[in-house]
């Protein structure tokens, strides 16, 4: 191979890697923007004793739950790529949960998760959200499990009430 051909091939290879990294960075930035305007942190970020978000905890799971009448109390899960979060989920499973509200084990997400509003997101936007969630620092956090409607809560929660007809 001639030296000029080698230089051209090496340059092309390096430029394609740089372009791929730029595209990935763009997807992560787009996903971060979407996560902010969709207010993922409103539920999935822990709160301090004063009710303010604990910013350095990221999307490691909400510590204030939602009581759904007749169903129980649910706490928003950890969305970081840790073992206590989305670390074992595939990108497709995360995308399906965003769009359909279904977990990998077949269970539906709690009704407080507004997945019907996210069902119409473009493929590019869902991929960007997944890329953003994958880019977060893995944060191990204790998972607050749902409790039945008649059970005692293990942490604070909001009560969701439906208006009378």
mmCIF file with all atom_site columns, C-alpha atoms in Angstrom:
data_model
loop_
_atom_site.group_PDB
_atom_site.id
_atom_site.type_symbol
_atom_site.label_atom_id
_atom_site.label_alt_id
_atom_site.label_comp_id
_atom_site.label_asym_id
_atom_site.label_entity_id
_atom_site.label_seq_id
_atom_site.pdbx_PDB_ins_code
_atom_site.Cartn_x
_atom_site.Cartn_y
_atom_site.Cartn_z
_atom_site.occupancy
_atom_site.B_iso_or_equiv
_atom_site.pdbx_formal_charge
_atom_site.auth_seq_id
_atom_site.auth_comp_id
_atom_site.auth_asym_id
_atom_site.auth_atom_id
_atom_site.pdbx_PDB_model_num
ATOM 1   C CA . UNK A 1 1   ? 0.000   0.000  0.000  1.00 0.00 ? 1   UNK A CA 1
ATOM 2   C CA . UNK A 1 2   ? 1.285   3.428  -0.883 1.00 0.00 ? 2   UNK A CA 1
ATOM 3   C CA . UNK A 1 3   ? 1.968   5.905  1.915  1.00 0.00 ? 3   UNK A CA 1
ATOM 4   C CA . UNK A 1 4   ? -0.672  8.340  0.609  1.00 0.00 ? 4   UNK A CA 1
ATOM 5   C CA . UNK A 1 5   ? -3.301  5.586  0.517  1.00 0.00 ? 5   UNK A CA 1
ATOM 6   C CA . UNK A 1 6   ? -2.418  4.635  4.076  1.00 0.00 ? 6   UNK A CA 1
ATOM 7   C CA . UNK A 1 7   ? -2.719  8.261  5.199  1.00 0.00 ? 7   UNK A CA 1
ATOM 8   C CA . UNK A 1 8   ? -6.086  8.603  3.440  1.00 0.00 ? 8   UNK A CA 1
ATOM 9   C CA . UNK A 1 9   ? -7.464  5.394  4.986  1.00 0.00 ? 9   UNK A CA 1
ATOM 10  C CA . UNK A 1 10  ? -6.213  6.316  8.458  1.00 0.00 ? 10  UNK A CA 1
ATOM 11  C CA . UNK A 1 11  ? -7.706  9.806  8.180  1.00 0.00 ? 11  UNK A CA 1
ATOM 12  C CA . UNK A 1 12  ? -11.055 8.433  6.998  1.00 0.00 ? 12  UNK A CA 1
ATOM 13  C CA . UNK A 1 13  ? -11.135 5.919  9.855  1.00 0.00 ? 13  UNK A CA 1
ATOM 14  C CA . UNK A 1 14  ? -10.323 8.566  12.451 1.00 0.00 ? 14  UNK A CA 1
ATOM 15  C CA . UNK A 1 15  ? -12.918 10.967 11.067 1.00 0.00 ? 15  UNK A CA 1
ATOM 16  C CA . UNK A 1 16  ? -15.629 8.298  11.129 1.00 0.00 ? 16  UNK A CA 1
ATOM 17  C CA . UNK A 1 17  ? -14.845 7.474  14.778 1.00 0.00 ? 17  UNK A CA 1
ATOM 18  C CA . UNK A 1 18  ? -14.960 11.175 15.657 1.00 0.00 ? 18  UNK A CA 1
ATOM 19  C CA . UNK A 1 19  ? -18.271 11.577 13.817 1.00 0.00 ? 19  UNK A CA 1
ATOM 20  C CA . UNK A 1 20  ? -19.732 8.580  15.679 1.00 0.00 ? 20  UNK A CA 1
ATOM 21  C CA . UNK A 1 21  ? -18.597 10.052 19.016 1.00 0.00 ? 21  UNK A CA 1
ATOM 22  C CA . UNK A 1 22  ? -20.126 13.411 18.060 1.00 0.00 ? 22  UNK A CA 1
ATOM 23  C CA . UNK A 1 23  ? -23.414 11.729 17.115 1.00 0.00 ? 23  UNK A CA 1
ATOM 24  C CA . UNK A 1 24  ? -23.448 9.827  20.410 1.00 0.00 ? 24  UNK A CA 1
ATOM 25  C CA . UNK A 1 25  ? -22.698 13.036 22.314 1.00 0.00 ? 25  UNK A CA 1
ATOM 26  C CA . UNK A 1 26  ? -25.487 14.788 20.425 1.00 0.00 ? 26  UNK A CA 1
ATOM 27  C CA . UNK A 1 27  ? -27.926 11.979 21.325 1.00 0.00 ? 27  UNK A CA 1
ATOM 28  C CA . UNK A 1 28  ? -26.943 12.189 24.998 1.00 0.00 ? 28  UNK A CA 1
ATOM 29  C CA . UNK A 1 29  ? -27.368 15.973 24.988 1.00 0.00 ? 29  UNK A CA 1
ATOM 30  C CA . UNK A 1 30  ? -30.759 15.625 23.265 1.00 0.00 ? 30  UNK A CA 1
ATOM 31  C CA . UNK A 1 31  ? -31.789 12.952 25.788 1.00 0.00 ? 31  UNK A CA 1
ATOM 32  C CA . UNK A 1 32  ? -30.742 15.191 28.685 1.00 0.00 ? 32  UNK A CA 1
ATOM 33  C CA . UNK A 1 33  ? -32.804 18.025 27.236 1.00 0.00 ? 33  UNK A CA 1
ATOM 34  C CA . UNK A 1 34  ? -35.826 15.725 26.851 1.00 0.00 ? 34  UNK A CA 1
ATOM 35  C CA . UNK A 1 35  ? -35.409 14.359 30.393 1.00 0.00 ? 35  UNK A CA 1
ATOM 36  C CA . UNK A 1 36  ? -35.451 17.943 31.702 1.00 0.00 ? 36  UNK A CA 1
ATOM 37  C CA . UNK A 1 37  ? -38.522 19.105 29.769 1.00 0.00 ? 37  UNK A CA 1
ATOM 38  C CA . UNK A 1 38  ? -40.339 15.840 30.545 1.00 0.00 ? 38  UNK A CA 1
ATOM 39  C CA . UNK A 1 39  ? -39.459 16.424 34.236 1.00 0.00 ? 39  UNK A CA 1
ATOM 40  C CA . UNK A 1 40  ? -38.087 12.940 34.917 1.00 0.00 ? 40  UNK A CA 1
ATOM 41  C CA . UNK A 1 41  ? -36.392 14.374 38.020 1.00 0.00 ? 41  UNK A CA 1
ATOM 42  C CA . UNK A 1 42  ? -39.761 15.501 39.381 1.00 0.00 ? 42  UNK A CA 1
ATOM 43  C CA . UNK A 1 43  ? -40.430 11.887 40.338 1.00 0.00 ? 43  UNK A CA 1
ATOM 44  C CA . UNK A 1 44  ? -37.151 9.961  39.950 1.00 0.00 ? 44  UNK A CA 1
ATOM 45  C CA . UNK A 1 45  ? -34.868 12.270 41.988 1.00 0.00 ? 45  UNK A CA 1
ATOM 46  C CA . UNK A 1 46  ? -34.841 11.914 45.794 1.00 0.00 ? 46  UNK A CA 1
ATOM 47  C CA . UNK A 1 47  ? -35.950 14.845 47.943 1.00 0.00 ? 47  UNK A CA 1
ATOM 48  C CA . UNK A 1 48  ? -34.336 16.195 51.075 1.00 0.00 ? 48  UNK A CA 1
ATOM 49  C CA . UNK A 1 49  ? -36.117 16.786 54.382 1.00 0.00 ? 49  UNK A CA 1
ATOM 50  C CA . UNK A 1 50  ? -37.033 20.268 53.138 1.00 0.00 ? 50  UNK A CA 1
ATOM 51  C CA . UNK A 1 51  ? -38.673 18.818 50.011 1.00 0.00 ? 51  UNK A CA 1
ATOM 52  C CA . UNK A 1 52  ? -35.995 20.187 47.680 1.00 0.00 ? 52  UNK A CA 1
ATOM 53  C CA . UNK A 1 53  ? -34.486 17.830 45.094 1.00 0.00 ? 53  UNK A CA 1
ATOM 54  C CA . UNK A 1 54  ? -31.178 16.233 46.071 1.00 0.00 ? 54  UNK A CA 1
ATOM 55  C CA . UNK A 1 55  ? -29.370 17.235 42.874 1.00 0.00 ? 55  UNK A CA 1
ATOM 56  C CA . UNK A 1 56  ? -26.225 15.149 43.375 1.00 0.00 ? 56  UNK A CA 1
ATOM 57  C CA . UNK A 1 57  ? -28.358 11.988 43.705 1.00 0.00 ? 57  UNK A CA 1
ATOM 58  C CA . UNK A 1 58  ? -29.434 12.286 40.080 1.00 0.00 ? 58  UNK A CA 1
ATOM 59  C CA . UNK A 1 59  ? -32.223 10.034 38.869 1.00 0.00 ? 59  UNK A CA 1
ATOM 60  C CA . UNK A 1 60  ? -31.484 7.395  41.517 1.00 0.00 ? 60  UNK A CA 1
ATOM 61  C CA . UNK A 1 61  ? -35.155 6.955  42.449 1.00 0.00 ? 61  UNK A CA 1
ATOM 62  C CA . UNK A 1 62  ? -37.785 8.988  44.185 1.00 0.00 ? 62  UNK A CA 1
ATOM 63  C CA . UNK A 1 63  ? -38.205 8.709  47.930 1.00 0.00 ? 63  UNK A CA 1
ATOM 64  C CA . UNK A 1 64  ? -41.706 10.203 47.889 1.00 0.00 ? 64  UNK A CA 1
ATOM 65  C CA . UNK A 1 65  ? -44.308 7.822  46.549 1.00 0.00 ? 65  UNK A CA 1
ATOM 66  C CA . UNK A 1 66  ? -47.728 8.095  44.993 1.00 0.00 ? 66  UNK A CA 1
ATOM 67  C CA . UNK A 1 67  ? -50.807 6.416  46.406 1.00 0.00 ? 67  UNK A CA 1
ATOM 68  C CA . UNK A 1 68  ? -53.156 5.281  43.663 1.00 0.00 ? 68  UNK A CA 1
ATOM 69  C CA . UNK A 1 69  ? -56.625 4.594  45.134 1.00 0.00 ? 69  UNK A CA 1
ATOM 70  C CA . UNK A 1 70  ? -57.377 0.889  45.144 1.00 0.00 ? 70  UNK A CA 1
ATOM 71  C CA . UNK A 1 71  ? -53.919 -0.092 43.863 1.00 0.00 ? 71  UNK A CA 1
ATOM 72  C CA . UNK A 1 72  ? -51.405 0.885  46.516 1.00 0.00 ? 72  UNK A CA 1
ATOM 73  C CA . UNK A 1 73  ? -48.397 3.124  46.973 1.00 0.00 ? 73  UNK A CA 1
ATOM 74  C CA . UNK A 1 74  ? -45.581 3.244  44.420 1.00 0.00 ? 74  UNK A CA 1
ATOM 75  C CA . UNK A 1 75  ? -42.155 4.898  44.618 1.00 0.00 ? 75  UNK A CA 1
ATOM 76  C CA . UNK A 1 76  ? -40.402 5.970  41.408 1.00 0.00 ? 76  UNK A CA 1
ATOM 77  C CA . UNK A 1 77  ? -37.465 3.672  40.611 1.00 0.00 ? 77  UNK A CA 1
ATOM 78  C CA . UNK A 1 78  ? -33.795 4.340  40.003 1.00 0.00 ? 78  UNK A CA 1
ATOM 79  C CA . UNK A 1 79  ? -33.156 5.236  36.341 1.00 0.00 ? 79  UNK A CA 1
ATOM 80  C CA . UNK A 1 80  ? -29.354 5.076  36.484 1.00 0.00 ? 80  UNK A CA 1
ATOM 81  C CA . UNK A 1 81  ? -27.452 2.185  34.846 1.00 0.00 ? 81  UNK A CA 1
ATOM 82  C CA . UNK A 1 82  ? -26.733 0.531  38.205 1.00 0.00 ? 82  UNK A CA 1
ATOM 83  C CA . UNK A 1 83  ? -27.759 -2.925 39.391 1.00 0.00 ? 83  UNK A CA 1
ATOM 84  C CA . UNK A 1 84  ? -30.489 -1.309 41.508 1.00 0.00 ? 84  UNK A CA 1
ATOM 85  C CA . UNK A 1 85  ? -31.613 0.675  38.467 1.00 0.00 ? 85  UNK A CA 1
ATOM 86  C CA . UNK A 1 86  ? -31.677 0.001  34.734 1.00 0.00 ? 86  UNK A CA 1
ATOM 87  C CA . UNK A 1 87  ? -28.294 -1.725 34.597 1.00 0.00 ? 87  UNK A CA 1
ATOM 88  C CA . UNK A 1 88  ? -29.734 -5.127 33.669 1.00 0.00 ? 88  UNK A CA 1
ATOM 89  C CA . UNK A 1 89  ? -32.239 -3.730 31.157 1.00 0.00 ? 89  UNK A CA 1
ATOM 90  C CA . UNK A 1 90  ? -31.506 -3.682 27.439 1.00 0.00 ? 90  UNK A CA 1
ATOM 91  C CA . UNK A 1 91  ? -31.918 -0.506 25.416 1.00 0.00 ? 91  UNK A CA 1
ATOM 92  C CA . UNK A 1 92  ? -35.030 -2.048 23.836 1.00 0.00 ? 92  UNK A CA 1
ATOM 93  C CA . UNK A 1 93  ? -36.524 -2.815 27.263 1.00 0.00 ? 93  UNK A CA 1
ATOM 94  C CA . UNK A 1 94  ? -35.958 0.775  28.400 1.00 0.00 ? 94  UNK A CA 1
ATOM 95  C CA . UNK A 1 95  ? -37.499 2.092  25.174 1.00 0.00 ? 95  UNK A CA 1
ATOM 96  C CA . UNK A 1 96  ? -40.499 -0.231 25.584 1.00 0.00 ? 96  UNK A CA 1
ATOM 97  C CA . UNK A 1 97  ? -41.044 0.945  29.169 1.00 0.00 ? 97  UNK A CA 1
ATOM 98  C CA . UNK A 1 98  ? -40.957 4.579  28.033 1.00 0.00 ? 98  UNK A CA 1
ATOM 99  C CA . UNK A 1 99  ? -43.425 3.932  25.219 1.00 0.00 ? 99  UNK A CA 1
ATOM 100 C CA . UNK A 1 100 ? -45.711 1.176  26.528 1.00 0.00 ? 100 UNK A CA 1
ATOM 101 C CA . UNK A 1 101 ? -45.336 1.268  30.298 1.00 0.00 ? 101 UNK A CA 1
ATOM 102 C CA . UNK A 1 102 ? -44.321 -2.393 30.383 1.00 0.00 ? 102 UNK A CA 1
ATOM 103 C CA . UNK A 1 103 ? -41.386 -3.705 32.399 1.00 0.00 ? 103 UNK A CA 1
ATOM 104 C CA . UNK A 1 104 ? -39.136 -6.507 31.093 1.00 0.00 ? 104 UNK A CA 1
ATOM 105 C CA . UNK A 1 105 ? -40.917 -8.972 33.415 1.00 0.00 ? 105 UNK A CA 1
ATOM 106 C CA . UNK A 1 106 ? -44.274 -8.105 31.821 1.00 0.00 ? 106 UNK A CA 1
ATOM 107 C CA . UNK A 1 107 ? -45.660 -6.053 34.693 1.00 0.00 ? 107 UNK A CA 1
ATOM 108 C CA . UNK A 1 108 ? -47.032 -2.618 33.928 1.00 0.00 ? 108 UNK A CA 1
ATOM 109 C CA . UNK A 1 109 ? -45.459 0.471  35.419 1.00 0.00 ? 109 UNK A CA 1
ATOM 110 C CA . UNK A 1 110 ? -47.494 2.303  38.042 1.00 0.00 ? 110 UNK A CA 1
ATOM 111 C CA . UNK A 1 111 ? -50.187 4.569  36.578 1.00 0.00 ? 111 UNK A CA 1
ATOM 112 C CA . UNK A 1 112 ? -48.292 7.604  37.875 1.00 0.00 ? 112 UNK A CA 1
ATOM 113 C CA . UNK A 1 113 ? -45.752 7.038  35.054 1.00 0.00 ? 113 UNK A CA 1
ATOM 114 C CA . UNK A 1 114 ? -47.186 9.059  32.162 1.00 0.00 ? 114 UNK A CA 1
ATOM 115 C CA . UNK A 1 115 ? -46.040 6.634  29.465 1.00 0.00 ? 115 UNK A CA 1
ATOM 116 C CA . UNK A 1 116 ? -49.165 7.241  27.323 1.00 0.00 ? 116 UNK A CA 1
ATOM 117 C CA . UNK A 1 117 ? -47.877 10.799 26.833 1.00 0.00 ? 117 UNK A CA 1
ATOM 118 C CA . UNK A 1 118 ? -44.508 9.380  25.734 1.00 0.00 ? 118 UNK A CA 1
ATOM 119 C CA . UNK A 1 119 ? -45.916 6.734  23.364 1.00 0.00 ? 119 UNK A CA 1
ATOM 120 C CA . UNK A 1 120 ? -45.760 9.112  20.410 1.00 0.00 ? 120 UNK A CA 1
ATOM 121 C CA . UNK A 1 121 ? -42.128 10.148 20.870 1.00 0.00 ? 121 UNK A CA 1
ATOM 122 C CA . UNK A 1 122 ? -40.070 9.678  17.723 1.00 0.00 ? 122 UNK A CA 1
ATOM 123 C CA . UNK A 1 123 ? -37.654 6.759  17.516 1.00 0.00 ? 123 UNK A CA 1
ATOM 124 C CA . UNK A 1 124 ? -34.807 9.278  17.606 1.00 0.00 ? 124 UNK A CA 1
ATOM 125 C CA . UNK A 1 125 ? -36.097 10.918 20.793 1.00 0.00 ? 125 UNK A CA 1
ATOM 126 C CA . UNK A 1 126 ? -36.582 7.575  22.553 1.00 0.00 ? 126 UNK A CA 1
ATOM 127 C CA . UNK A 1 127 ? -33.073 6.512  21.502 1.00 0.00 ? 127 UNK A CA 1
ATOM 128 C CA . UNK A 1 128 ? -31.746 9.836  22.820 1.00 0.00 ? 128 UNK A CA 1
ATOM 129 C CA . UNK A 1 129 ? -33.477 9.306  26.182 1.00 0.00 ? 129 UNK A CA 1
ATOM 130 C CA . UNK A 1 130 ? -32.020 5.808  26.406 1.00 0.00 ? 130 UNK A CA 1
ATOM 131 C CA . UNK A 1 131 ? -28.536 7.136  25.529 1.00 0.00 ? 131 UNK A CA 1
ATOM 132 C CA . UNK A 1 132 ? -28.873 9.814  28.207 1.00 0.00 ? 132 UNK A CA 1
ATOM 133 C CA . UNK A 1 133 ? -29.998 7.328  30.880 1.00 0.00 ? 133 UNK A CA 1
ATOM 134 C CA . UNK A 1 134 ? -27.100 5.035  29.942 1.00 0.00 ? 134 UNK A CA 1
ATOM 135 C CA . UNK A 1 135 ? -24.675 7.968  30.298 1.00 0.00 ? 135 UNK A CA 1
ATOM 136 C CA . UNK A 1 136 ? -25.653 8.725  33.906 1.00 0.00 ? 136 UNK A CA 1
ATOM 137 C CA . UNK A 1 137 ? -23.270 7.674  36.673 1.00 0.00 ? 137 UNK A CA 1
ATOM 138 C CA . UNK A 1 138 ? -24.492 4.348  38.107 1.00 0.00 ? 138 UNK A CA 1
ATOM 139 C CA . UNK A 1 139 ? -25.927 5.090  41.531 1.00 0.00 ? 139 UNK A CA 1
ATOM 140 C CA . UNK A 1 140 ? -26.864 2.226  43.822 1.00 0.00 ? 140 UNK A CA 1
ATOM 141 C CA . UNK A 1 141 ? -29.955 3.072  45.833 1.00 0.00 ? 141 UNK A CA 1
ATOM 142 C CA . UNK A 1 142 ? -32.323 1.077  47.981 1.00 0.00 ? 142 UNK A CA 1
ATOM 143 C CA . UNK A 1 143 ? -35.492 0.320  46.054 1.00 0.00 ? 143 UNK A CA 1
ATOM 144 C CA . UNK A 1 144 ? -38.714 1.170  47.842 1.00 0.00 ? 144 UNK A CA 1
ATOM 145 C CA . UNK A 1 145 ? -41.097 -1.617 46.858 1.00 0.00 ? 145 UNK A CA 1
ATOM 146 C CA . UNK A 1 146 ? -44.783 -0.932 46.200 1.00 0.00 ? 146 UNK A CA 1
ATOM 147 C CA . UNK A 1 147 ? -47.216 -1.642 49.018 1.00 0.00 ? 147 UNK A CA 1
ATOM 148 C CA . UNK A 1 148 ? -50.830 -2.760 48.802 1.00 0.00 ? 148 UNK A CA 1
ATOM 149 C CA . UNK A 1 149 ? -53.636 -0.248 49.212 1.00 0.00 ? 149 UNK A CA 1
ATOM 150 C CA . UNK A 1 150 ? -54.313 -1.300 52.804 1.00 0.00 ? 150 UNK A CA 1
ATOM 151 C CA . UNK A 1 151 ? -50.662 -1.653 53.895 1.00 0.00 ? 151 UNK A CA 1
ATOM 152 C CA . UNK A 1 152 ? -48.623 0.827  55.899 1.00 0.00 ? 152 UNK A CA 1
ATOM 153 C CA . UNK A 1 153 ? -46.221 2.991  53.909 1.00 0.00 ? 153 UNK A CA 1
ATOM 154 C CA . UNK A 1 154 ? -42.481 2.697  54.507 1.00 0.00 ? 154 UNK A CA 1
ATOM 155 C CA . UNK A 1 155 ? -41.755 6.249  53.266 1.00 0.00 ? 155 UNK A CA 1
ATOM 156 C CA . UNK A 1 156 ? -43.629 9.508  52.562 1.00 0.00 ? 156 UNK A CA 1
ATOM 157 C CA . UNK A 1 157 ? -46.118 9.572  49.701 1.00 0.00 ? 157 UNK A CA 1
ATOM 158 C CA . UNK A 1 158 ? -48.599 11.789 47.894 1.00 0.00 ? 158 UNK A CA 1
ATOM 159 C CA . UNK A 1 159 ? -52.232 10.774 47.808 1.00 0.00 ? 159 UNK A CA 1
ATOM 160 C CA . UNK A 1 160 ? -53.783 10.978 44.354 1.00 0.00 ? 160 UNK A CA 1
ATOM 161 C CA . UNK A 1 161 ? -57.510 11.588 44.508 1.00 0.00 ? 161 UNK A CA 1
ATOM 162 C CA . UNK A 1 162 ? -59.910 11.669 41.616 1.00 0.00 ? 162 UNK A CA 1
ATOM 163 C CA . UNK A 1 163 ? -62.437 14.492 41.394 1.00 0.00 ? 163 UNK A CA 1
ATOM 164 C CA . UNK A 1 164 ? -66.049 13.655 42.152 1.00 0.00 ? 164 UNK A CA 1
ATOM 165 C CA . UNK A 1 165 ? -68.330 13.453 39.141 1.00 0.00 ? 165 UNK A CA 1
#
